[in-house]
Short mmCIF file of C-alpha atoms in Angstrom, two decimals:
data_model
loop_
_atom_site.label_atom_id
_atom_site.label_comp_id
_atom_site.label_asym_id
_atom_site.label_seq_id
_atom_site.Cartn_x
_atom_site.Cartn_y
_atom_site.Cartn_z
CA UNK A 1 -38.70 36.35 -24.36
CA UNK A 2 -38.06 36.40 -20.62
CA UNK A 3 -34.89 34.99 -19.15
CA UNK A 4 -35.33 32.82 -16.04
CA UNK A 5 -33.69 34.25 -12.96
CA UNK A 6 -31.76 32.40 -10.30
CA UNK A 7 -29.19 29.61 -10.57
CA UNK A 8 -29.75 26.94 -13.23
CA UNK A 9 -31.19 23.64 -12.14
CA UNK A 10 -28.83 20.71 -11.66
CA UNK A 11 -28.70 17.96 -14.23
CA UNK A 12 -30.57 14.88 -13.05
CA UNK A 13 -27.96 12.15 -13.27
CA UNK A 14 -30.05 9.32 -11.80
CA UNK A 15 -32.63 7.42 -13.92
CA UNK A 16 -36.21 8.02 -12.80
CA UNK A 17 -36.88 4.35 -11.94
CA UNK A 18 -33.89 4.31 -9.57
CA UNK A 19 -34.63 7.78 -8.21
CA UNK A 20 -38.13 6.70 -7.12
CA UNK A 21 -36.81 3.85 -4.98
CA UNK A 22 -33.67 5.58 -3.71
CA UNK A 23 -34.73 5.48 -0.04
CA UNK A 24 -35.54 1.78 -0.24
CA UNK A 25 -32.12 1.21 -1.79
CA UNK A 26 -30.51 3.20 1.04
CA UNK A 27 -32.33 0.98 3.56
CA UNK A 28 -30.90 -2.14 1.91
CA UNK A 29 -27.41 -0.61 1.85
CA UNK A 30 -27.77 0.25 5.55
CA UNK A 31 -28.71 -3.36 6.24
CA UNK A 32 -25.50 -4.64 4.64
CA UNK A 33 -23.45 -1.95 6.39
CA UNK A 34 -25.11 -2.84 9.68
CA UNK A 35 -23.83 -6.41 9.79
CA UNK A 36 -20.23 -5.28 9.27
CA UNK A 37 -20.39 -2.65 12.02
CA UNK A 38 -22.51 -4.83 14.31
CA UNK A 39 -19.97 -7.66 14.19
CA UNK A 40 -17.11 -5.49 15.45
CA UNK A 41 -19.16 -3.95 18.25
CA UNK A 42 -20.37 -7.42 19.30
CA UNK A 43 -16.79 -8.64 19.55
CA UNK A 44 -15.85 -5.74 21.84
CA UNK A 45 -18.23 -6.96 24.57
CA UNK A 46 -17.26 -10.61 24.02
CA UNK A 47 -13.51 -10.30 24.56
CA UNK A 48 -13.79 -11.13 28.26
CA UNK A 49 -15.85 -14.27 27.52
CA UNK A 50 -13.51 -15.45 24.74
CA UNK A 51 -10.58 -14.96 27.12
CA UNK A 52 -12.19 -17.37 29.62
CA UNK A 53 -10.98 -20.99 29.65
CA UNK A 54 -12.86 -23.70 27.75
CA UNK A 55 -15.76 -24.55 27.69
CA UNK A 56 -16.92 -20.98 28.43
CA UNK A 57 -14.49 -19.42 25.95
CA UNK A 58 -11.31 -20.25 24.07
CA UNK A 59 -8.80 -19.27 26.73
CA UNK A 60 -7.43 -16.57 24.44
CA UNK A 61 -4.53 -14.49 25.72
CA UNK A 62 -4.46 -10.69 25.53
CA UNK A 63 -2.30 -10.97 22.42
CA UNK A 64 -4.69 -13.46 20.79
CA UNK A 65 -7.64 -11.22 21.60
CA UNK A 66 -5.93 -8.30 19.92
CA UNK A 67 -5.24 -10.44 16.85
CA UNK A 68 -8.86 -11.62 16.76
CA UNK A 69 -9.71 -7.95 16.29
CA UNK A 70 -6.67 -6.95 14.27
CA UNK A 71 -6.60 -9.83 11.76
CA UNK A 72 -9.90 -8.44 10.55
CA UNK A 73 -8.47 -4.91 10.50
CA UNK A 74 -5.28 -5.94 8.71
CA UNK A 75 -7.04 -7.65 5.80
CA UNK A 76 -9.81 -5.06 5.71
CA UNK A 77 -7.44 -2.09 5.53
CA UNK A 78 -5.11 -3.79 3.06
CA UNK A 79 -7.87 -4.56 0.54
CA UNK A 80 -10.18 -1.55 0.90
CA UNK A 81 -8.54 0.52 -1.81
CA UNK A 82 -8.40 -2.39 -4.25
CA UNK A 83 -12.03 -3.30 -3.52
CA UNK A 84 -13.09 0.26 -4.33
CA UNK A 85 -11.21 0.18 -7.64
CA UNK A 86 -12.75 -3.18 -8.59
CA UNK A 87 -16.21 -1.83 -7.81
CA UNK A 88 -15.67 1.12 -10.14
CA UNK A 89 -14.41 -1.24 -12.84
CA UNK A 90 -16.58 -4.39 -12.74
CA UNK A 91 -19.67 -3.08 -10.94
CA UNK A 92 -20.36 -2.05 -7.35
CA UNK A 93 -23.34 -4.36 -6.91
CA UNK A 94 -21.24 -7.38 -7.94
CA UNK A 95 -18.48 -6.66 -5.41
CA UNK A 96 -21.07 -5.89 -2.71
CA UNK A 97 -22.79 -9.25 -3.22
CA UNK A 98 -19.42 -11.03 -3.25
CA UNK A 99 -18.29 -9.25 -0.09
CA UNK A 100 -21.42 -10.00 1.92
CA UNK A 101 -21.44 -13.65 0.84
CA UNK A 102 -17.80 -14.08 1.90
CA UNK A 103 -18.48 -12.23 5.15
CA UNK A 104 -21.33 -14.63 5.91
CA UNK A 105 -19.19 -17.70 5.22
CA UNK A 106 -16.41 -16.32 7.44
CA UNK A 107 -18.95 -15.63 10.21
CA UNK A 108 -20.27 -19.20 10.16
CA UNK A 109 -16.75 -20.65 10.31
CA UNK A 110 -15.68 -18.22 13.06
CA UNK A 111 -18.61 -19.41 15.18
CA UNK A 112 -17.29 -22.96 14.97
CA UNK A 113 -13.68 -22.11 15.87
CA UNK A 114 -12.05 -24.55 18.22
CA UNK A 115 -9.01 -22.45 19.09
CA UNK A 116 -7.89 -18.81 19.11
CA UNK A 117 -5.83 -19.50 15.97
CA UNK A 118 -8.89 -20.66 14.05
CA UNK A 119 -10.87 -17.63 15.23
CA UNK A 120 -8.10 -15.30 14.05
CA UNK A 121 -8.06 -17.02 10.63
CA UNK A 122 -11.82 -16.80 10.07
CA UNK A 123 -11.88 -13.21 11.30
CA UNK A 124 -9.39 -12.46 8.52
CA UNK A 125 -11.81 -14.05 6.02
CA UNK A 126 -14.55 -11.81 7.40
CA UNK A 127 -12.27 -8.81 6.94
CA UNK A 128 -11.71 -9.85 3.32
CA UNK A 129 -15.46 -9.83 2.70
CA UNK A 130 -16.06 -6.59 4.63
CA UNK A 131 -13.43 -4.81 2.51
CA UNK A 132 -15.73 -5.28 -0.49
CA UNK A 133 -18.86 -4.22 1.43
CA UNK A 134 -17.91 -0.86 2.93
CA UNK A 135 -16.71 1.01 -0.19
CA UNK A 136 -19.56 -0.38 -2.31
CA UNK A 137 -22.35 0.82 0.02
CA UNK A 138 -21.14 4.42 -0.04
CA UNK A 139 -20.31 4.34 -3.76
CA UNK A 140 -23.78 3.03 -4.65
CA UNK A 141 -25.34 5.69 -2.42
CA UNK A 142 -23.51 8.39 -4.41
CA UNK A 143 -24.94 6.96 -7.62
CA UNK A 144 -28.60 6.68 -6.59
CA UNK A 145 -28.94 10.13 -5.00
CA UNK A 146 -28.64 13.48 -6.74
CA UNK A 147 -26.00 15.85 -5.44
CA UNK A 148 -28.37 17.99 -3.36
CA UNK A 149 -29.64 14.93 -1.44
CA UNK A 150 -26.24 13.29 -0.93
CA UNK A 151 -25.45 15.07 2.37
CA UNK A 152 -28.77 13.90 3.84
CA UNK A 153 -28.22 10.33 2.61
CA UNK A 154 -24.64 10.27 3.92
CA UNK A 155 -25.88 11.55 7.28
CA UNK A 156 -28.35 8.67 7.48
CA UNK A 157 -25.58 6.28 6.35
CA UNK A 158 -23.35 7.58 9.16
CA UNK A 159 -26.25 7.27 11.61
CA UNK A 160 -26.47 3.62 10.59
CA UNK A 161 -22.99 3.16 12.03
CA UNK A 162 -24.40 4.46 15.31
CA UNK A 163 -27.26 1.99 15.07
CA UNK A 164 -24.74 -0.84 14.61
CA UNK A 165 -22.77 0.38 17.62
CA UNK A 166 -25.95 0.26 19.71
CA UNK A 167 -27.37 -3.03 18.48
CA UNK A 168 -24.03 -4.87 18.55
CA UNK A 169 -23.24 -4.76 22.29
CA UNK A 170 -26.87 -5.35 23.29
CA UNK A 171 -27.25 -8.27 20.90
CA UNK A 172 -23.88 -9.63 22.00
CA UNK A 173 -24.80 -9.33 25.67
CA UNK A 174 -28.12 -11.12 25.16
CA UNK A 175 -26.50 -13.90 23.15
CA UNK A 176 -23.68 -14.39 25.65
CA UNK A 177 -26.15 -14.66 28.53
CA UNK A 178 -28.14 -17.42 26.82
CA UNK A 179 -25.82 -19.11 24.31
CA UNK A 180 -22.18 -19.97 23.74
CA UNK A 181 -19.68 -17.33 22.56
CA UNK A 182 -19.85 -18.51 18.90
CA UNK A 183 -23.44 -17.27 18.64
CA UNK A 184 -22.14 -13.69 18.26
CA UNK A 185 -20.81 -14.69 14.83
CA UNK A 186 -23.52 -17.16 13.86
CA UNK A 187 -26.16 -14.42 14.22
CA UNK A 188 -24.66 -12.78 11.10
CA UNK A 189 -25.69 -15.66 8.83
CA UNK A 190 -29.47 -15.06 8.63
CA UNK A 191 -28.83 -11.32 8.28
CA UNK A 192 -26.48 -12.03 5.36
CA UNK A 193 -29.11 -14.21 3.65
CA UNK A 194 -31.76 -11.46 3.91
CA UNK A 195 -29.29 -8.83 2.71
CA UNK A 196 -28.27 -10.91 -0.32
CA UNK A 197 -31.88 -11.38 -1.42
CA UNK A 198 -32.79 -7.72 -0.93
CA UNK A 199 -29.71 -6.47 -2.80
CA UNK A 200 -30.18 -8.86 -5.70
CA UNK A 201 -33.74 -7.59 -6.18
CA UNK A 202 -33.53 -3.87 -5.35
CA UNK A 203 -30.01 -2.46 -5.64
CA UNK A 204 -28.94 -1.22 -9.10
CA UNK A 205 -25.48 -1.84 -10.46
CA UNK A 206 -23.16 1.00 -11.44
CA UNK A 207 -19.58 1.36 -12.60
CA UNK A 208 -17.16 3.82 -14.13
CA UNK A 209 -18.16 4.00 -17.84
CA UNK A 210 -14.57 4.86 -18.81
CA UNK A 211 -12.33 3.06 -16.34
CA UNK A 212 -9.28 3.09 -18.61
CA UNK A 213 -6.56 0.49 -18.45
CA UNK A 214 -6.01 -1.34 -15.19
CA UNK A 215 -2.98 -0.34 -13.13
CA UNK A 216 -1.73 -3.68 -11.73
CA UNK A 217 1.49 -2.24 -10.29
CA UNK A 218 -0.44 0.46 -8.46
CA UNK A 219 -2.86 -2.11 -7.04
CA UNK A 220 -0.04 -4.39 -5.83
CA UNK A 221 1.88 -1.47 -4.29
CA UNK A 222 -1.21 -0.26 -2.44
CA UNK A 223 -1.94 -3.72 -0.97
CA UNK A 224 1.67 -4.45 0.04
CA UNK A 225 2.21 -0.97 1.48
CA UNK A 226 -1.00 -0.94 3.52
CA UNK A 227 -0.55 -4.50 4.82
CA UNK A 228 3.05 -3.83 5.90
CA UNK A 229 2.14 -0.54 7.56
CA UNK A 230 -0.88 -1.88 9.42
CA UNK A 231 0.96 -5.07 10.44
CA UNK A 232 3.82 -3.02 11.88
CA UNK A 233 1.40 -0.82 13.78
CA UNK A 234 -0.50 -3.80 15.18
CA UNK A 235 2.67 -5.71 16.08
CA UNK A 236 4.12 -2.65 17.82
CA UNK A 237 0.99 -2.33 19.93
CA UNK A 238 1.03 -6.04 20.75
CA UNK A 239 4.65 -5.89 21.94
CA UNK A 240 4.22 -2.42 23.49
CA UNK A 241 7.53 -1.71 21.74
CA UNK A 242 7.67 0.28 18.53
CA UNK A 243 11.47 0.02 18.55
CA UNK A 244 11.38 -3.74 17.84
CA UNK A 245 13.23 -4.66 14.65
CA UNK A 246 10.25 -6.41 13.01
CA UNK A 247 7.98 -3.50 13.89
CA UNK A 248 10.35 -0.89 12.52
CA UNK A 249 11.05 -2.84 9.35
CA UNK A 250 7.34 -3.35 8.72
CA UNK A 251 6.35 0.27 9.30
CA UNK A 252 9.29 1.74 7.38
CA UNK A 253 8.84 -0.81 4.60
CA UNK A 254 5.14 0.02 4.36
CA UNK A 255 5.81 3.75 4.20
CA UNK A 256 8.49 3.24 1.54
CA UNK A 257 6.17 1.09 -0.58
CA UNK A 258 3.33 3.62 -0.21
CA UNK A 259 5.71 6.40 -1.20
CA UNK A 260 6.56 4.32 -4.26
CA UNK A 261 2.83 3.96 -4.93
CA UNK A 262 2.40 7.76 -4.86
CA UNK A 263 5.45 8.25 -7.12
CA UNK A 264 4.11 5.67 -9.58
CA UNK A 265 0.56 7.11 -9.58
CA UNK A 266 1.85 10.63 -10.29
CA UNK A 267 3.71 9.40 -13.36
CA UNK A 268 1.27 6.79 -14.65
CA UNK A 269 -0.85 7.52 -17.73
CA UNK A 270 -3.65 5.40 -16.19
CA UNK A 271 -3.33 5.83 -12.38
CA UNK A 272 -5.45 3.85 -9.96
CA UNK A 273 -6.16 7.12 -8.11
CA UNK A 274 -5.54 10.71 -9.11
CA UNK A 275 -3.06 11.90 -6.48
CA UNK A 276 -3.78 15.54 -7.33
CA UNK A 277 -7.00 15.29 -5.30
CA UNK A 278 -4.82 15.49 -2.20
CA UNK A 279 -3.69 18.96 -3.27
CA UNK A 280 -7.19 20.10 -2.30
CA UNK A 281 -6.79 21.24 1.32
CA UNK A 282 -10.40 20.44 2.24
CA UNK A 283 -10.13 16.92 0.81
CA UNK A 284 -6.87 16.19 2.65
CA UNK A 285 -8.17 17.70 5.90
CA UNK A 286 -11.32 15.58 5.63
CA UNK A 287 -9.47 12.27 5.28
CA UNK A 288 -7.05 13.32 8.05
CA UNK A 289 -10.00 14.08 10.34
CA UNK A 290 -11.45 10.62 9.63
CA UNK A 291 -8.14 9.00 10.63
CA UNK A 292 -7.66 11.13 13.75
CA UNK A 293 -11.16 10.71 15.16
CA UNK A 294 -10.96 6.93 14.78
CA UNK A 295 -7.43 6.88 16.20
CA UNK A 296 -8.76 8.57 19.32
CA UNK A 297 -11.94 6.53 19.64
CA UNK A 298 -10.83 2.98 18.76
CA UNK A 299 -8.26 2.85 21.55
CA UNK A 300 -10.85 4.02 24.06
CA UNK A 301 -13.41 1.52 22.75
CA UNK A 302 -10.92 -1.29 23.32
CA UNK A 303 -10.13 -0.45 26.96
CA UNK A 304 -13.65 0.67 27.93
CA UNK A 305 -14.89 -2.93 27.61
CA UNK A 306 -12.36 -4.01 30.25
CA UNK A 307 -13.16 -1.01 32.45
CA UNK A 308 -16.88 -1.74 32.40
CA UNK A 309 -16.64 -5.52 32.80
CA UNK A 310 -13.41 -6.15 34.74
CA UNK A 311 -13.24 -3.09 36.99
CA UNK A 312 -16.93 -2.23 37.36
CA UNK A 313 -18.18 -5.81 37.22
CA UNK A 314 -20.92 -5.24 34.66
CA UNK A 315 -22.09 -8.11 32.49
CA UNK A 316 -21.64 -8.06 28.71
CA UNK A 317 -25.31 -7.06 28.31
CA UNK A 318 -25.05 -4.26 30.86
CA UNK A 319 -21.88 -3.00 29.18
CA UNK A 320 -23.69 -2.99 25.85
CA UNK A 321 -26.58 -0.99 27.27
CA UNK A 322 -24.16 1.64 28.61
CA UNK A 323 -22.93 2.27 25.04
CA UNK A 324 -26.47 3.07 23.84
CA UNK A 325 -26.18 6.84 24.57
CA UNK A 326 -23.18 7.09 22.20
CA UNK A 327 -25.07 5.32 19.44
CA UNK A 328 -28.31 7.20 20.14
CA UNK A 329 -26.53 10.53 19.77
CA UNK A 330 -25.17 9.48 16.38
CA UNK A 331 -28.56 8.27 15.20
CA UNK A 332 -30.22 11.51 16.34
CA UNK A 333 -27.68 14.04 15.10
CA UNK A 334 -25.85 12.48 12.12
CA UNK A 335 -28.83 12.68 9.71
CA UNK A 336 -29.31 16.34 10.73
CA UNK A 337 -25.67 17.40 10.59
CA UNK A 338 -26.15 18.77 7.07
CA UNK A 339 -28.60 21.38 8.42
CA UNK A 340 -26.01 22.66 10.90
CA UNK A 341 -23.36 22.68 8.15
CA UNK A 342 -25.65 24.72 5.88
CA UNK A 343 -26.00 27.33 8.62
CA UNK A 344 -22.50 27.48 10.09
CA UNK A 345 -20.21 25.82 7.52
CA UNK A 346 -18.11 22.64 7.64
CA UNK A 347 -15.18 24.25 9.43
CA UNK A 348 -17.16 25.44 12.47
CA UNK A 349 -19.28 22.30 12.75
CA UNK A 350 -16.40 19.81 12.43
CA UNK A 351 -14.16 21.81 14.79
CA UNK A 352 -16.90 21.90 17.42
CA UNK A 353 -17.52 18.18 16.87
CA UNK A 354 -13.85 17.28 17.37
CA UNK A 355 -13.75 19.42 20.52
CA UNK A 356 -16.77 17.54 21.87
CA UNK A 357 -15.00 14.25 21.14
CA UNK A 358 -11.94 15.55 23.01
CA UNK A 359 -14.11 16.55 25.99
CA UNK A 360 -15.72 13.12 26.09
CA UNK A 361 -12.35 11.37 25.96
CA UNK A 362 -10.88 13.66 28.63
CA UNK A 363 -13.74 12.72 30.95
CA UNK A 364 -12.39 9.16 31.10
CA UNK A 365 -9.45 10.61 33.03
CA UNK A 366 -11.91 11.41 35.85
CA UNK A 367 -13.52 7.97 36.01
CA UNK A 368 -12.83 5.70 38.98
CA UNK A 369 -14.25 2.44 40.31
CA UNK A 370 -17.40 4.19 41.61
CA UNK A 371 -18.26 6.77 38.93
CA UNK A 372 -22.10 7.02 38.72
CA UNK A 373 -23.73 5.37 35.74
CA UNK A 374 -25.49 8.58 34.67
CA UNK A 375 -22.10 10.31 34.34
CA UNK A 376 -20.81 7.57 32.05
CA UNK A 377 -23.98 7.75 29.95
CA UNK A 378 -23.61 11.52 29.64
CA UNK A 379 -19.99 11.20 28.53
CA UNK A 380 -20.87 8.59 25.90
CA UNK A 381 -23.68 10.85 24.64
CA UNK A 382 -21.25 13.77 24.31
CA UNK A 383 -18.83 11.58 22.36
CA UNK A 384 -21.59 10.40 20.04
CA UNK A 385 -22.79 13.95 19.48
CA UNK A 386 -19.27 15.04 18.55
CA UNK A 387 -18.82 12.18 16.10
CA UNK A 388 -22.23 12.86 14.53
CA UNK A 389 -21.06 16.37 13.63
CA UNK A 390 -17.70 15.24 12.25
CA UNK A 391 -18.22 12.08 10.21
CA UNK A 392 -21.07 13.16 7.86
CA UNK A 393 -19.49 16.51 6.83
CA UNK A 394 -16.01 15.08 6.24
CA UNK A 395 -17.46 12.09 4.33
CA UNK A 396 -19.42 14.49 2.12
CA UNK A 397 -16.23 16.52 1.57
CA UNK A 398 -14.33 13.41 0.45
CA UNK A 399 -17.05 11.94 -1.74
CA UNK A 400 -18.10 15.16 -3.49
CA UNK A 401 -14.50 16.03 -4.31
CA UNK A 402 -14.31 13.09 -6.73
CA UNK A 403 -16.38 12.50 -9.87
CA UNK A 404 -19.43 10.31 -9.36
CA UNK A 405 -17.82 7.69 -11.62
CA UNK A 406 -14.95 7.37 -9.12
CA UNK A 407 -17.24 6.94 -6.11
CA UNK A 408 -15.75 3.53 -5.30
CA UNK A 409 -12.25 4.99 -5.11
CA UNK A 410 -13.46 7.89 -2.96
CA UNK A 411 -15.24 5.56 -0.57
CA UNK A 412 -12.15 3.34 -0.41
CA UNK A 413 -9.93 6.32 0.48
CA UNK A 414 -12.36 7.40 3.21
CA UNK A 415 -12.55 3.91 4.72
CA UNK A 416 -8.82 3.18 4.34
CA UNK A 417 -7.87 6.24 6.38
CA UNK A 418 -10.49 5.30 8.95
CA UNK A 419 -9.15 1.75 9.31
CA UNK A 420 -5.50 2.79 9.44
CA UNK A 421 -6.38 5.44 12.03
CA UNK A 422 -8.34 2.90 14.07
CA UNK A 423 -5.51 0.36 13.92
CA UNK A 424 -3.07 3.02 15.06
CA UNK A 425 -5.40 3.94 17.91
CA UNK A 426 -5.69 0.38 19.19
CA UNK A 427 -1.95 -0.26 18.78
CA UNK A 428 -0.50 2.98 20.13
CA UNK A 429 -3.04 3.64 22.86
CA UNK A 430 -3.18 -0.07 23.72
CA UNK A 431 0.60 0.00 24.06
CA UNK A 432 0.40 3.00 26.38
CA UNK A 433 -2.30 1.29 28.45
CA UNK A 434 -0.26 -1.93 28.71
CA UNK A 435 2.99 -0.15 29.60
CA UNK A 436 1.46 2.04 32.32
CA UNK A 437 -0.54 -0.88 33.74
CA UNK A 438 2.50 -3.15 33.91
CA UNK A 439 4.55 -0.43 35.57
CA UNK A 440 1.91 0.14 38.26
CA UNK A 441 1.06 -3.51 38.97
CA UNK A 442 4.60 -4.93 39.08
CA UNK A 443 5.16 -3.69 42.64
CA UNK A 444 2.23 -5.81 43.82
CA UNK A 445 3.36 -9.07 42.22
CA UNK A 446 6.54 -9.69 44.21
CA UNK A 447 5.10 -12.60 46.23
CA UNK A 448 4.22 -14.56 43.10
CA UNK A 449 6.55 -17.08 41.39
CA UNK A 450 8.56 -15.59 38.51
CA UNK A 451 6.54 -17.31 35.75
CA UNK A 452 3.22 -16.31 37.30
CA UNK A 453 4.53 -12.77 37.87
CA UNK A 454 5.20 -12.26 34.16
CA UNK A 455 1.82 -13.65 33.16
CA UNK A 456 -0.07 -11.66 35.80
CA UNK A 457 1.46 -8.39 34.62
CA UNK A 458 0.27 -8.82 31.03
CA UNK A 459 -3.22 -7.37 31.53
CA UNK A 460 -5.92 -6.78 34.13
CA UNK A 461 -7.67 -9.99 33.04
CA UNK A 462 -4.46 -11.96 33.61
CA UNK A 463 -3.98 -10.37 37.04
CA UNK A 464 -7.57 -11.07 38.09
CA UNK A 465 -7.20 -14.66 36.87
CA UNK A 466 -4.18 -15.19 39.17
CA UNK A 467 -6.00 -13.48 42.05
CA UNK A 468 -8.98 -15.81 41.63
CA UNK A 469 -6.72 -18.85 41.88
CA UNK A 470 -5.26 -17.48 45.13
CA UNK A 471 -8.72 -17.38 46.76
CA UNK A 472 -9.14 -15.02 49.74
CA UNK A 473 -5.41 -14.26 49.66
CA UNK A 474 -5.86 -12.71 46.23
CA UNK A 475 -8.27 -9.97 47.38
CA UNK A 476 -5.52 -7.30 47.79
CA UNK A 477 -4.30 -8.12 44.27
CA UNK A 478 -7.78 -7.43 42.87
CA UNK A 479 -7.79 -3.95 44.40
CA UNK A 480 -4.27 -3.27 43.11
CA UNK A 481 -5.21 -4.44 39.62
CA UNK A 482 -8.25 -2.15 39.53
CA UNK A 483 -6.20 0.82 40.72
CA UNK A 484 -3.43 0.12 38.19
CA UNK A 485 -5.90 -0.22 35.32
CA UNK A 486 -7.74 2.98 36.20
CA UNK A 487 -4.43 4.84 36.38
CA UNK A 488 -3.40 3.47 32.97
CA UNK A 489 -6.85 4.34 31.57
CA UNK A 490 -6.44 7.95 32.73
CA UNK A 491 -3.14 8.34 30.89
CA UNK A 492 -4.50 6.68 27.75
CA UNK A 493 -7.67 8.79 27.77
CA UNK A 494 -5.68 12.02 27.96
CA UNK A 495 -3.52 10.83 25.06
CA UNK A 496 -6.69 10.14 23.06
CA UNK A 497 -8.03 13.60 23.86
CA UNK A 498 -4.80 15.18 22.61
CA UNK A 499 -5.20 13.37 19.27
CA UNK A 500 -8.78 14.67 19.02
CA UNK A 501 -7.51 18.20 19.67
CA UNK A 502 -5.02 17.81 16.81
CA UNK A 503 -7.98 16.80 14.65
CA UNK A 504 -9.86 19.93 15.72
CA UNK A 505 -6.86 22.01 14.72
CA UNK A 506 -6.62 20.34 11.30
CA UNK A 507 -10.27 20.85 10.38
CA UNK A 508 -10.29 24.32 11.89
CA UNK A 509 -7.47 25.41 9.57
CA UNK A 510 -8.16 23.54 6.34
CA UNK A 511 -11.88 22.85 5.98
CA UNK A 512 -13.86 25.57 4.19
CA UNK A 513 -16.01 27.99 6.13
CA UNK A 514 -19.59 28.86 5.37
CA UNK A 515 -19.95 29.66 1.64
CA UNK A 516 -21.79 32.77 0.47
CA UNK A 517 -25.53 32.32 -0.01
CA UNK A 518 -26.35 30.53 -3.26
CA UNK A 519 -22.77 29.42 -3.91
CA UNK A 520 -22.37 25.77 -4.89
CA UNK A 521 -19.93 23.64 -2.96
CA UNK A 522 -17.78 20.68 -3.91
CA UNK A 523 -15.86 19.88 -7.03
CA UNK A 524 -15.78 16.57 -8.73
CA UNK A 525 -19.36 15.43 -9.25
CA UNK A 526 -21.12 18.72 -9.94
CA UNK A 527 -24.02 18.41 -12.31
CA UNK A 528 -24.20 20.69 -15.27
CA UNK A 529 -27.14 23.06 -15.66
CA UNK A 530 -30.18 21.99 -17.66
CA UNK A 531 -33.83 23.03 -17.62
CA UNK A 532 -35.64 22.15 -14.42
CA UNK A 533 -37.75 19.02 -14.48
CA UNK A 534 -35.55 17.14 -16.97
CA UNK A 535 -34.89 13.56 -15.86
CA UNK A 536 -34.04 10.58 -17.90
#
């Protein structure tokens, strides 16, 4: 009897009925992911409008604008890990449906906000819902695709983020040109309805078949620790002072609680997450890369909206169209990143991707008030290309390190590090931008009354608002504000590039290189060998 040569076939873990419709399921998952990503990118082009006085906007201050963004981030980041655990335990489809429904309700209420405070509150509700959406989409993906197709599916999933980045600003710009600012949230409602129907009909449920006992202390520690840490980071950025007592107490308290969470999980007989996964250098490097790339990019995303609209004078729609090259690069390259990884290995691909991100961020330090549009488009395309060669490989590294049954936890870890990194980016880099801007503009505000001087120095929007009230006499102040903002943007961009370089160093040292031909990669959800063609 002959013995078959070559490596044994992988065990089919996905039922045939689900396997046949896996790409349709991915499309539905992308649809639900799209509304979460789209909403944030819409808000980025709407900040200037929302800052305008009523009836055009809500008259939101710089601080209120930051909280409109960060209330979402705070709740989202604080609940991501718990949402992933609940998905593994009670069913990922159930938590996905719950999350999208809550997100839709929050969107409708945010559209009707009558004050910045109401908008901040309903944005927090949206963050609550989104926390249950993001981990579930990736966890379900891992359970409807076999291991060999997971990198391709994750690449398409990551490309969907790029699609959301592209559609969001364009949709936001179109809506703001024809409707009131609340339409950027109301547009989510019909999308949510379609997504709910499609998921109820097409998406299969899955869960951990042996979840073990629940770990309530671990869950509480994770929520408290993450909320304290992210609140401290956000508050420090808002005050531009990380030495403030409340900021320090929040950050230190959050770190202490999270350290207690790790200590508890290492000693628990039924931990919420197996801490030993972080002993895997590739796993830890992957989640660190996620945090670092979003740290670098989220800060730039925040100030680029003001650069394009306040300094360059572009409309919200024009600003949205300028972001298209970044999104297009992700949509083009993210689904194909696995092919480059197969040839050169994760280490080389991710290092090159982080270096491209750093180059794109550094280019902002060369921008001025007359930089040609084609140069900006090229820079955004370079940034998108870099991200497309970082996010899919590191997401695959995180997700394939954990067993398929723990896909919700793995997705939650991936997204938690991304959100914390993004919050840090907005807070730290926003603080740098604010500090440098205030230092440069203060010398030009001497002729203003003391109260107006303090308000005018808060941000470029505040300065331009004062200049507009002064009429022709405010023209010199407009020029000074633009110069001060560009100078602050240069410093912030270089800081962002340095963070991206640290990310390149991390992945260059710790991610695995190209494996020998025929060698299987990954750990946790490997399928055992069975005869080819077997599928239940």
